[in-house]
mmCIF file of C-alpha atoms and ligand atoms in Angstrom:
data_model
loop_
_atom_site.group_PDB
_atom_site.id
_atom_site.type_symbol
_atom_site.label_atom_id
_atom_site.label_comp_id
_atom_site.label_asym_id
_atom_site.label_seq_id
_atom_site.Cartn_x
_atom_site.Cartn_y
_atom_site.Cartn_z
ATOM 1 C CA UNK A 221 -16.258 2.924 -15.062
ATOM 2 C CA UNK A 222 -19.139 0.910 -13.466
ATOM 3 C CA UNK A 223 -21.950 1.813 -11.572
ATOM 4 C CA UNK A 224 -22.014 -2.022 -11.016
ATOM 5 C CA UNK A 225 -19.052 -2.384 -9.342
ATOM 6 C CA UNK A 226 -17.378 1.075 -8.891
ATOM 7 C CA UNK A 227 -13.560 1.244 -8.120
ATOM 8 C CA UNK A 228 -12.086 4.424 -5.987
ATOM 9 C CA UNK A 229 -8.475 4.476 -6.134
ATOM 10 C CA UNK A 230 -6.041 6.816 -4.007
ATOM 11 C CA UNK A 231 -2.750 7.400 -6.422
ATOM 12 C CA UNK A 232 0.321 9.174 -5.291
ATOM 13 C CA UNK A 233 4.246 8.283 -5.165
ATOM 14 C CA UNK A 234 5.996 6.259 -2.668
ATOM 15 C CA UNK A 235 5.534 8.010 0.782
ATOM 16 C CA UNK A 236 3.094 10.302 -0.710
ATOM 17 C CA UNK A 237 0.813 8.812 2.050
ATOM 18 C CA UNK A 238 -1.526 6.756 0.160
ATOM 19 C CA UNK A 239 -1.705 4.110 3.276
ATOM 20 C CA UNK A 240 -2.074 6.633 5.657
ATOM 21 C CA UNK A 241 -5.224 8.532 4.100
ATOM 22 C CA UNK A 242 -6.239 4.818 3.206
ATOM 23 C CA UNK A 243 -7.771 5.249 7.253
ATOM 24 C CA UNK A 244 -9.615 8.343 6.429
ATOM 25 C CA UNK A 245 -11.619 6.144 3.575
ATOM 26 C CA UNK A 246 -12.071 3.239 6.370
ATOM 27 C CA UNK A 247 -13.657 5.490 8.785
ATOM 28 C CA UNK A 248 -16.182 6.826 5.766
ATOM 29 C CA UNK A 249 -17.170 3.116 4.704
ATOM 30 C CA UNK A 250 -17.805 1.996 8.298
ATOM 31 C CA UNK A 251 -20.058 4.781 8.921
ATOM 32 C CA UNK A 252 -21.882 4.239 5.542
ATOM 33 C CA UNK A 253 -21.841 0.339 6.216
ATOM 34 C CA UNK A 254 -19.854 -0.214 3.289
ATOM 35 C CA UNK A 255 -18.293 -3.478 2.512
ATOM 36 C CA UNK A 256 -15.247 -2.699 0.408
ATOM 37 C CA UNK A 257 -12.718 -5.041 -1.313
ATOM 38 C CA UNK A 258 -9.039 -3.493 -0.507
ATOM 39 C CA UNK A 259 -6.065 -3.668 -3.024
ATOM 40 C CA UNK A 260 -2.784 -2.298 -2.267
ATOM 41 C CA UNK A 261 -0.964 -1.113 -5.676
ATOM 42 C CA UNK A 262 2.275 -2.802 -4.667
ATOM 43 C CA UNK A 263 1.326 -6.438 -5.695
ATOM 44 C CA UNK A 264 1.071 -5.401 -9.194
ATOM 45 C CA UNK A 265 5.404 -4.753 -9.129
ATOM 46 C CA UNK A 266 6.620 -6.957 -11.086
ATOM 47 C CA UNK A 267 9.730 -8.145 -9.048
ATOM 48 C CA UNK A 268 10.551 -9.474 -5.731
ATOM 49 C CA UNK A 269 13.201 -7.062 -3.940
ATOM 50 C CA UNK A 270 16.014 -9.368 -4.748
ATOM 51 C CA UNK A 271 14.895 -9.466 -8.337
ATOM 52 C CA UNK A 272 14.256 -5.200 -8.209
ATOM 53 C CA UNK A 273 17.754 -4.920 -7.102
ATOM 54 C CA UNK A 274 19.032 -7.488 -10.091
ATOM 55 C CA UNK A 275 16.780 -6.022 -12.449
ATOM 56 C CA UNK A 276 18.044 -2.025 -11.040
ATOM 57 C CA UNK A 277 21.936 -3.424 -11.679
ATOM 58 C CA UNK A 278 21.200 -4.769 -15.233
ATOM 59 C CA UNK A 279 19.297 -1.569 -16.044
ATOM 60 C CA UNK A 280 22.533 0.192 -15.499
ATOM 61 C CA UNK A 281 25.180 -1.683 -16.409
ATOM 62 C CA UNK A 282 23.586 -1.094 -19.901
ATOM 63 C CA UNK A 283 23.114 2.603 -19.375
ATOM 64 C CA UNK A 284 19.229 2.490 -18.259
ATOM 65 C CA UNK A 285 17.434 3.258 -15.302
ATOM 66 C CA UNK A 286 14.305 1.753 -13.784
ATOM 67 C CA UNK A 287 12.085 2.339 -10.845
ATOM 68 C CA UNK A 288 8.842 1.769 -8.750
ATOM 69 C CA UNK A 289 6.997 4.326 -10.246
ATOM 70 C CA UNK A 290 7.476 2.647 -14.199
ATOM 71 C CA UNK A 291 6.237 0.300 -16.445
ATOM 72 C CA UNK A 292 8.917 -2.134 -16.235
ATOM 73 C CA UNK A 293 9.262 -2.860 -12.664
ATOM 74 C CA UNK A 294 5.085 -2.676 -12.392
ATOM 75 C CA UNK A 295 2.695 -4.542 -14.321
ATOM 76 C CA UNK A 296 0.453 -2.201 -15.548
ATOM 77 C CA UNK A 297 -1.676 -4.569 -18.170
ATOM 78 C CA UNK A 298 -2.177 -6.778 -15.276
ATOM 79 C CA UNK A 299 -3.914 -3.922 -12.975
ATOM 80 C CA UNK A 300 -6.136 -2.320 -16.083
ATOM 81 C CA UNK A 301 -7.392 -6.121 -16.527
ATOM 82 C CA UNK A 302 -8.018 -6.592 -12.543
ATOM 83 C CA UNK A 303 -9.649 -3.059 -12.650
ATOM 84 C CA UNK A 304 -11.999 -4.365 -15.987
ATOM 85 C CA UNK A 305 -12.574 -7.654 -13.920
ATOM 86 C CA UNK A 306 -13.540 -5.979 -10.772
ATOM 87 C CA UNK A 307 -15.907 -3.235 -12.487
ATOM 88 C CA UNK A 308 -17.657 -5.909 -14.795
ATOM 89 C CA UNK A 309 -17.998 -9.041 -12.726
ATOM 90 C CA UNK A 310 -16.699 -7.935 -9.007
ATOM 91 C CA UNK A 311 -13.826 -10.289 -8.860
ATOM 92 C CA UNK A 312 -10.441 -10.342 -9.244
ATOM 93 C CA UNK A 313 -6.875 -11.472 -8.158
ATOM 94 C CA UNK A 314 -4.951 -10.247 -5.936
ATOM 95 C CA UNK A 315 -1.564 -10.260 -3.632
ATOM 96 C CA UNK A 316 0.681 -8.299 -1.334
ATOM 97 C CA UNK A 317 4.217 -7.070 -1.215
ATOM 98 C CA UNK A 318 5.585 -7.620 1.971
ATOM 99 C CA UNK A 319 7.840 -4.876 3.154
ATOM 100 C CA UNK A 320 9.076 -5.091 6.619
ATOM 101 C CA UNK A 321 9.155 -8.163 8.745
ATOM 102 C CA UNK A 322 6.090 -7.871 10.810
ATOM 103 C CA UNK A 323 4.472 -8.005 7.954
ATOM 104 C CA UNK A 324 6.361 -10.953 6.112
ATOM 105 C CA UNK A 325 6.153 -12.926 9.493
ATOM 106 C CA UNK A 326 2.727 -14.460 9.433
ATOM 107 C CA UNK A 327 2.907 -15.432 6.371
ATOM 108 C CA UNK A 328 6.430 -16.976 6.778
ATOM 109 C CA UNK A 329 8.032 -15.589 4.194
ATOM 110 C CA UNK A 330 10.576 -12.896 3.842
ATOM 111 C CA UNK A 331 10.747 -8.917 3.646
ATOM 112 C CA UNK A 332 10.175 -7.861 -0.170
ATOM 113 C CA UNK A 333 8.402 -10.904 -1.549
ATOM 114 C CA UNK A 334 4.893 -11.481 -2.625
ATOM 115 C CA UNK A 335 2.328 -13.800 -1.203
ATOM 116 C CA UNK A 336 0.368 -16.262 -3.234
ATOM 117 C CA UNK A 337 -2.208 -14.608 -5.810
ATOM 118 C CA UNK A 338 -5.750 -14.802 -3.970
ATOM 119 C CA UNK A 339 -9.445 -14.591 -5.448
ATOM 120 C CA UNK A 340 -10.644 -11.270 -3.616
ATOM 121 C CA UNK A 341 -14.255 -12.521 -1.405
ATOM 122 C CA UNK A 342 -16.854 -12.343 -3.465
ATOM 123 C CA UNK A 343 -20.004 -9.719 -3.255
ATOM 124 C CA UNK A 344 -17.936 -6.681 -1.883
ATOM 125 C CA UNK A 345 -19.780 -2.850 -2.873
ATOM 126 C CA UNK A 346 -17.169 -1.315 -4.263
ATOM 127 C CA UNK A 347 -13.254 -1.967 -4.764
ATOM 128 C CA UNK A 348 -10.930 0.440 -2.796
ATOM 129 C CA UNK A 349 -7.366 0.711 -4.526
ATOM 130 C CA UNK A 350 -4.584 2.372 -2.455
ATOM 131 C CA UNK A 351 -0.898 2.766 -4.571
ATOM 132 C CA UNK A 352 1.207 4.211 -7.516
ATOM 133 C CA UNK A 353 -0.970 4.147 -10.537
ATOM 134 C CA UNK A 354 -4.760 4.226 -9.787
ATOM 135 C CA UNK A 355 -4.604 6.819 -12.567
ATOM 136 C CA UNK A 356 -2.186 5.523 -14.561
ATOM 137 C CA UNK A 357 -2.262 6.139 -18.899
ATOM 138 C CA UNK A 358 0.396 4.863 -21.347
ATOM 139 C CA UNK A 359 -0.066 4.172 -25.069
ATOM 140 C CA UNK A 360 -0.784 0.461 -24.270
ATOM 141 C CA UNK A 361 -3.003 0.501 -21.383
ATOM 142 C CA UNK A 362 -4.938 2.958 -19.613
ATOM 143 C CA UNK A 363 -5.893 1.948 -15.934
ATOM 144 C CA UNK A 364 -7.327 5.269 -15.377
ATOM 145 C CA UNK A 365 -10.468 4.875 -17.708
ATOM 146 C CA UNK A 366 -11.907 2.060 -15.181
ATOM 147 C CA UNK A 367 -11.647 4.543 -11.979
ATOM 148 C CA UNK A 368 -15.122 6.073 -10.294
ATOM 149 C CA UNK A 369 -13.199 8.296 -8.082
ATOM 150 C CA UNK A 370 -9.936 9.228 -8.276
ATOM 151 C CA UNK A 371 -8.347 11.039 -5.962
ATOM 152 C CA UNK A 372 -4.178 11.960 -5.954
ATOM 153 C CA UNK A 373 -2.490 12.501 -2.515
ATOM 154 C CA UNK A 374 0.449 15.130 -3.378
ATOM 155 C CA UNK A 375 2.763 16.234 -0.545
ATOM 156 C CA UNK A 376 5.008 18.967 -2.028
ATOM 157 C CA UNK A 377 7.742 16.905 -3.274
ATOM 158 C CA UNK A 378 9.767 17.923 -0.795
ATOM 159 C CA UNK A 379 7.560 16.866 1.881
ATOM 160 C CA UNK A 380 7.092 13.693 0.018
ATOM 161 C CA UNK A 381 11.086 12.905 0.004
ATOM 162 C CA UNK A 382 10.936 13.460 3.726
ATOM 163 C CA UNK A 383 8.114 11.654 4.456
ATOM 164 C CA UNK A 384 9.592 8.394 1.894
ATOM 165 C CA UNK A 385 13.001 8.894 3.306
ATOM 166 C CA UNK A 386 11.776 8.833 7.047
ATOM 167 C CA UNK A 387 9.389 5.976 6.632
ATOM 168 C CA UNK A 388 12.155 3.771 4.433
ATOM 169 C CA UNK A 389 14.769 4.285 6.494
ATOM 170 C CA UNK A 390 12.913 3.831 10.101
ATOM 171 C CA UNK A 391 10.682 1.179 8.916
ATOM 172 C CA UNK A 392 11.600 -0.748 5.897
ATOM 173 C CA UNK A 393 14.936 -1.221 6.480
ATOM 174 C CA UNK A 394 16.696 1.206 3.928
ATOM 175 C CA UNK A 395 19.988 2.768 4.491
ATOM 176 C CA UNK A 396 19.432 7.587 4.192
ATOM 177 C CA UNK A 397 21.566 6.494 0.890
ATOM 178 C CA UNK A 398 20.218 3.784 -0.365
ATOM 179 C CA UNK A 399 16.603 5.698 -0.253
ATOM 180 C CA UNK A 400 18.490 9.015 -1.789
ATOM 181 C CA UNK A 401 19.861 6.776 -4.820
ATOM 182 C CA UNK A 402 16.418 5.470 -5.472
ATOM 183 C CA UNK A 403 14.864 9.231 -5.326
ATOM 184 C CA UNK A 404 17.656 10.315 -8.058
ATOM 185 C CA UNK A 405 16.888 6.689 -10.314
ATOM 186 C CA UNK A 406 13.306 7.162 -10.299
ATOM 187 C CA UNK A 407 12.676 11.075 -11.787
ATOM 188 C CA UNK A 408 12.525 9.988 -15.135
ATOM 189 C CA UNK A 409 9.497 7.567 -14.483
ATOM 190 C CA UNK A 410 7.797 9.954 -11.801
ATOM 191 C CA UNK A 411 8.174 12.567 -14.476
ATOM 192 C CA UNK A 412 6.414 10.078 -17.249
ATOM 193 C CA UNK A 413 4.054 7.945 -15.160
ATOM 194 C CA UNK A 414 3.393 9.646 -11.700
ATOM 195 C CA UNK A 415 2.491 13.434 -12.412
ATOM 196 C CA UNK A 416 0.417 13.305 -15.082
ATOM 197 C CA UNK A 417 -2.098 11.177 -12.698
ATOM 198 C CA UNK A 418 -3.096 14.182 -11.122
ATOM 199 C CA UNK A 419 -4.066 15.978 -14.173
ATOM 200 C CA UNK A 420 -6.940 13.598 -14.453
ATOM 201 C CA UNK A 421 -7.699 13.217 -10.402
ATOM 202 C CA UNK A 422 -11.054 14.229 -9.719
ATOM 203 C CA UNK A 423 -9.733 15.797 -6.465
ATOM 204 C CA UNK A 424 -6.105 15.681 -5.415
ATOM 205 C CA UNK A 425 -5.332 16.362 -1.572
ATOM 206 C CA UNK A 426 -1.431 18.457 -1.987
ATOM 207 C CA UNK A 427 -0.057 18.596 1.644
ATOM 208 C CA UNK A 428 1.906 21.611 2.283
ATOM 209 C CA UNK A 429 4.083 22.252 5.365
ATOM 210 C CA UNK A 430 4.206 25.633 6.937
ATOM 211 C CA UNK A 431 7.693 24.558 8.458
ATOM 212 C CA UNK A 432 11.506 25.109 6.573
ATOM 213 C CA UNK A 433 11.358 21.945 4.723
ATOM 214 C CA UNK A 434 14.384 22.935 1.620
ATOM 215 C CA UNK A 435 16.453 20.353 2.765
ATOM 216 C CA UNK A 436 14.349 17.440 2.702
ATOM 217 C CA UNK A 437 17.680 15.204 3.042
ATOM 218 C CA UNK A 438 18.582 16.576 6.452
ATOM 219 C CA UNK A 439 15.664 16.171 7.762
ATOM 220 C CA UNK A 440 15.381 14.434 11.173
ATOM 221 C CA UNK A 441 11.000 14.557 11.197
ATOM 222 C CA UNK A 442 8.178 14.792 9.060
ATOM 223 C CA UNK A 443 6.578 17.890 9.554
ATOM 224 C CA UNK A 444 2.949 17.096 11.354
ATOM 225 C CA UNK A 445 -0.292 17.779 10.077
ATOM 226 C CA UNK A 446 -0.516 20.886 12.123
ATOM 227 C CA UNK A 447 2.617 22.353 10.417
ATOM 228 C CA UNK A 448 0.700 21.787 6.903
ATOM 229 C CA UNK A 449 -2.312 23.295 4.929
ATOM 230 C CA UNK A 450 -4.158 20.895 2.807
ATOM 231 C CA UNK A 451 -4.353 22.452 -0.644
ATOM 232 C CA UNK A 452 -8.005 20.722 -2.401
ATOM 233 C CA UNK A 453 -8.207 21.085 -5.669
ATOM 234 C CA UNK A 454 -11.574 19.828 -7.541
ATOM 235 C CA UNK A 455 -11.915 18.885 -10.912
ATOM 236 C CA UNK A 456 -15.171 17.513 -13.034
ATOM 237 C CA UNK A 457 -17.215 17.146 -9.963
ATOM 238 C CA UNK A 458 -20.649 18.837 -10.003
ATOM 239 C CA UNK A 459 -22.170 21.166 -7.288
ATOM 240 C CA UNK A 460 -19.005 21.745 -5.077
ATOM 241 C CA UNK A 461 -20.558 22.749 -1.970
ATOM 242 C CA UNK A 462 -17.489 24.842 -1.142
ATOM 243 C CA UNK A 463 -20.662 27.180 0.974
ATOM 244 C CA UNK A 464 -20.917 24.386 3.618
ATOM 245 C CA UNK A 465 -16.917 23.188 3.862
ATOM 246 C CA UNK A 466 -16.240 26.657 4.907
ATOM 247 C CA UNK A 467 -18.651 26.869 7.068
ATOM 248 C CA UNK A 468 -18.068 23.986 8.552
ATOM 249 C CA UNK A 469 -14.133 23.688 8.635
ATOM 250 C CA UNK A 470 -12.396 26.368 10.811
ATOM 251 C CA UNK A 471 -9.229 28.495 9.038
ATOM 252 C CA UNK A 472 -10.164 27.067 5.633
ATOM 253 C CA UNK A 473 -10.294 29.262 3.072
ATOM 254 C CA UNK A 474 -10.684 29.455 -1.313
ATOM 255 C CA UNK A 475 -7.722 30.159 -3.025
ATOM 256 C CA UNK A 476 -8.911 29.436 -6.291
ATOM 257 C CA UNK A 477 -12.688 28.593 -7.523
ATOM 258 C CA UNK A 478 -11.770 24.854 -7.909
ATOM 259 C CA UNK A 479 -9.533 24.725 -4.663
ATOM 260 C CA UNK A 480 -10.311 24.871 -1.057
ATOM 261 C CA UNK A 481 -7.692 25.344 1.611
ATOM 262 C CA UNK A 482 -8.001 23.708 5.137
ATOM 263 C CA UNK A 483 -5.779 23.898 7.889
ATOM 264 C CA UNK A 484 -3.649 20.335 7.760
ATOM 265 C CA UNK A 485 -4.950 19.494 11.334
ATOM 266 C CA UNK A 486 -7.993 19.358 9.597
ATOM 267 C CA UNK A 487 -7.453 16.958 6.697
ATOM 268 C CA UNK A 488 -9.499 14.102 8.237
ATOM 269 C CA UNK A 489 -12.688 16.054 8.364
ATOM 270 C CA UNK A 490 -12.454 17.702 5.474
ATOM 271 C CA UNK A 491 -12.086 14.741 3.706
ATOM 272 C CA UNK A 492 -15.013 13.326 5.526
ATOM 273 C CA UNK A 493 -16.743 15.629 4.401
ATOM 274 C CA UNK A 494 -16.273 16.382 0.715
ATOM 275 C CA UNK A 495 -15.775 12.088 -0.074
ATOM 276 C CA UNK A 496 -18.688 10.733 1.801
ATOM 277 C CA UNK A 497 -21.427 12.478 -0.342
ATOM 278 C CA UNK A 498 -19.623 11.151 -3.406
ATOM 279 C CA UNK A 499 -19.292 7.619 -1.879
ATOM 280 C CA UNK A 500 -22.810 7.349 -1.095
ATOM 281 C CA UNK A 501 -23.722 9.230 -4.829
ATOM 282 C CA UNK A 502 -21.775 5.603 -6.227
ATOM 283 C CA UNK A 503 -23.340 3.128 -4.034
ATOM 284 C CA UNK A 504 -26.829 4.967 -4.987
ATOM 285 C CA UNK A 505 -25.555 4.619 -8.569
ATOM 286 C CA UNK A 506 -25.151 0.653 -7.900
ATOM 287 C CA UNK A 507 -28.444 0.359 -6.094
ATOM 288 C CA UNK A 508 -30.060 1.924 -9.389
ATOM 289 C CA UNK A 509 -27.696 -0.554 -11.583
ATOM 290 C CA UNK A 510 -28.873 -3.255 -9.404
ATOM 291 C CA UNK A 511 -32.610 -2.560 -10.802
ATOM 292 C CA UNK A 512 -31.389 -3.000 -14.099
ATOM 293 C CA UNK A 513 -29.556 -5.756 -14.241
HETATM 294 N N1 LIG B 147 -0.683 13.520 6.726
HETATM 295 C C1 LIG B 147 0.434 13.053 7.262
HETATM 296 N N2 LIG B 147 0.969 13.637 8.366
HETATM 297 C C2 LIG B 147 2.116 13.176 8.908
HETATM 298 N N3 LIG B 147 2.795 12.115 8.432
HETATM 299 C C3 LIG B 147 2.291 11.502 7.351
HETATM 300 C C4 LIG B 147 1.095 11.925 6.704
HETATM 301 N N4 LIG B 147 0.858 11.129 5.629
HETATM 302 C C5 LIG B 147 1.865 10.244 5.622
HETATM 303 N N5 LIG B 147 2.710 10.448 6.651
HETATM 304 C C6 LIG B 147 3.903 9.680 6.950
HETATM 305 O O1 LIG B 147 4.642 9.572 5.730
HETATM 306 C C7 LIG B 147 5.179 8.252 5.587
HETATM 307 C C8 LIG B 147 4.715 7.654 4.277
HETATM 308 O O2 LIG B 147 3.299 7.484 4.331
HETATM 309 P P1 LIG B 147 2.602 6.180 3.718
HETATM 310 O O3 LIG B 147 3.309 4.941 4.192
HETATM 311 O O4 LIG B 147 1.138 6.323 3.970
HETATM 312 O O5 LIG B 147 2.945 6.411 2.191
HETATM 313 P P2 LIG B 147 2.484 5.590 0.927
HETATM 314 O O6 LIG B 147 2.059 6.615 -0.047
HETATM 315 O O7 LIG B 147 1.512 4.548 1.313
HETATM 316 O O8 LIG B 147 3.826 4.919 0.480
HETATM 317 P P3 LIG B 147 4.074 3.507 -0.314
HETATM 318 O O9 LIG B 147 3.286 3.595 -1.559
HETATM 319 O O10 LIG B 147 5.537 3.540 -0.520
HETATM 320 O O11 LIG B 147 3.650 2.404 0.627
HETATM 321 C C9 LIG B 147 4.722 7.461 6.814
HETATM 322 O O12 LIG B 147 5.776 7.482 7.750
HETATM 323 C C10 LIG B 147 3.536 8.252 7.332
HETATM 324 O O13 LIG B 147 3.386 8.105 8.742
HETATM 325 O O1 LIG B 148 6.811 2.107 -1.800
HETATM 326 C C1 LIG B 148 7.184 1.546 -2.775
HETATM 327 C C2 LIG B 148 6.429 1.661 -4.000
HETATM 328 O O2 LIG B 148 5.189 2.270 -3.657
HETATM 329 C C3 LIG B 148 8.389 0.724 -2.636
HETATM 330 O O3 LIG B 148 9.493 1.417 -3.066
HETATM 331 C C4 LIG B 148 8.246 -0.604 -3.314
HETATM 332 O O4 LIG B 148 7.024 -1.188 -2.939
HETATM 333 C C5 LIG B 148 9.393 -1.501 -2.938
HETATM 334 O O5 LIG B 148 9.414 -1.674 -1.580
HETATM 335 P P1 LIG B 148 10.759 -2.006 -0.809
HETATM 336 O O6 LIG B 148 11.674 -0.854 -1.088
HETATM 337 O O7 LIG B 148 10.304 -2.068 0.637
HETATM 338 O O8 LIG B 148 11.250 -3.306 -1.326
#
């Protein structure tokens, strides 16, 4: 952690809707005039998608799986490092994973490659980390320990199949079974590497749709925010001011003394409001720093 150059990170699985949410935290540094460095988690994978799929055939010819959410396919020594680099001297180097081909066109290149590593600009407040292992801990490295704020976005797994299944198959190019396959190949490793994230978020936002969602693999939509409640679950933070979110955000309700429940149409302000105090509590942090240093 550094009060010099603090790091939030968003963690959840693939379709978990890291990206998504990543708007929510846009909105909160624009209004604070906060200039933030983005990184998505993807361009610390380790392999192209032609080398994923290689590397996914190899793996079980010898009687192995491996996924996205492990540490072979993802570099996870590489991203503790850029976090230590970021919080100590506010640079870093980073990339991204093109998925689809609007986004692999500008840069000429195709779907499921990486762009050229880049120096991230120089003098940004605070580094803003959207992907699979913001909170990541193995016996060799632990990314978490660099993290200011860490916050886990947690569909109900079901909701999160639907929402990766959907999104893969409509916009990345994925065939319903291709998408299944990689579900069933990557338990082991969301088991070991994903999950236990959220047992050292300081909040995690868990989605939860009010709508029959038990077959996730027939499912033709994802459920919308207003078919959801947003379960909030606090942990380590100081002075909740649970008081003034009820107040202030209609149908929400406690259901336990660490969690707050808001309708899912109103996940945006609730979020608002519970992360912008804490934002501006780390940039006052870095002003302080700033004094010392
Ligand atoms: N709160 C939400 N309400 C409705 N749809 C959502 C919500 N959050 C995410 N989605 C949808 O779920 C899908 C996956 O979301 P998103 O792309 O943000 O996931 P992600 O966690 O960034 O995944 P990846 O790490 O694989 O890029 C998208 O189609 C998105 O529109
Ligand atoms: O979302 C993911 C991990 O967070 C993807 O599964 C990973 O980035 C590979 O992408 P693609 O399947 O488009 O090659």
């Amino acid at each position: 952690m550094s009060h010099k150059n603090p790091i939030i990170a968003v963690t959840g699985s693939s379709g978990a809707g890291t990206s998504t949410t990543t708007n929510a935290f846009k909105h909160i540094f624009r209004t604070l005039g906060i200039d933030a460095a983005f990184v998505e988690g993807d361009c610390f994978h380790r392999f192209s998608r032609p080398e994923m799929d290689l590397a996914v055939r190899k793996a079980r010819e010898e009687g192995r799986h491996i996924s996205y959410f492990g540490p072979e396919a993802n570099d996870f020594a590489a991203l503790e490092s850029f976090f230590a680099s970021y919080a100590e001297t506010g640079t870093g180097r980073i990339r991204h994973y093109l998925h689809t081909f609007d986004e692999a066109v500008p840069y000429n290149q195709l779907p499921g490659t990486f762009t050229p590593w880049q120096e991230l600009r120089a003098n940004t407040d605070l580094l803003f980390y959207e992907g699979l292992h913001g909170g990541a801990v193995t016996e060799q490295q632990n990314v978490a320990q660099h993290v200011d704020l860490l916050i886990g976005m947690v569909p109900i797994v079901n909701l999160e199949w639907i929402q990766k299944i959907i999104r893969d198959t409509s916009e990345r190019g994925h065939s319903r079974e291709a998408v299944q396959a990689s579900i069933v190949r990557s338990m082991e490793d969301y088991f070991n590497h994903i999950t236990p994230q959220f047992s050292r978020t300081h909040i995690n936002f868990q989605r939860v749709p009010t709508v029959d969602t038990s077959n996730p693999f027939s499912a033709k939509d994802i459920p919308s925010l207003d078919e959801s409640f947003v379960v909030i679950r606090f942990r380590g933070i100081k002075h909740v001011d649970f008081p003034y979110y009820l107040k202030m955000i209609d149908g929400s309700f406690m259901s336990r003394v660490n969690t707050l429940v808001v309708p899912g149409g109103k996940m945006g302000l609730a979020m608002e409001l519970i992360l912008t105090p804490l934002i501006e509590a780390l940039m006052q942090k870095r002003r302080n720093s700033q004094f010392l240093y």
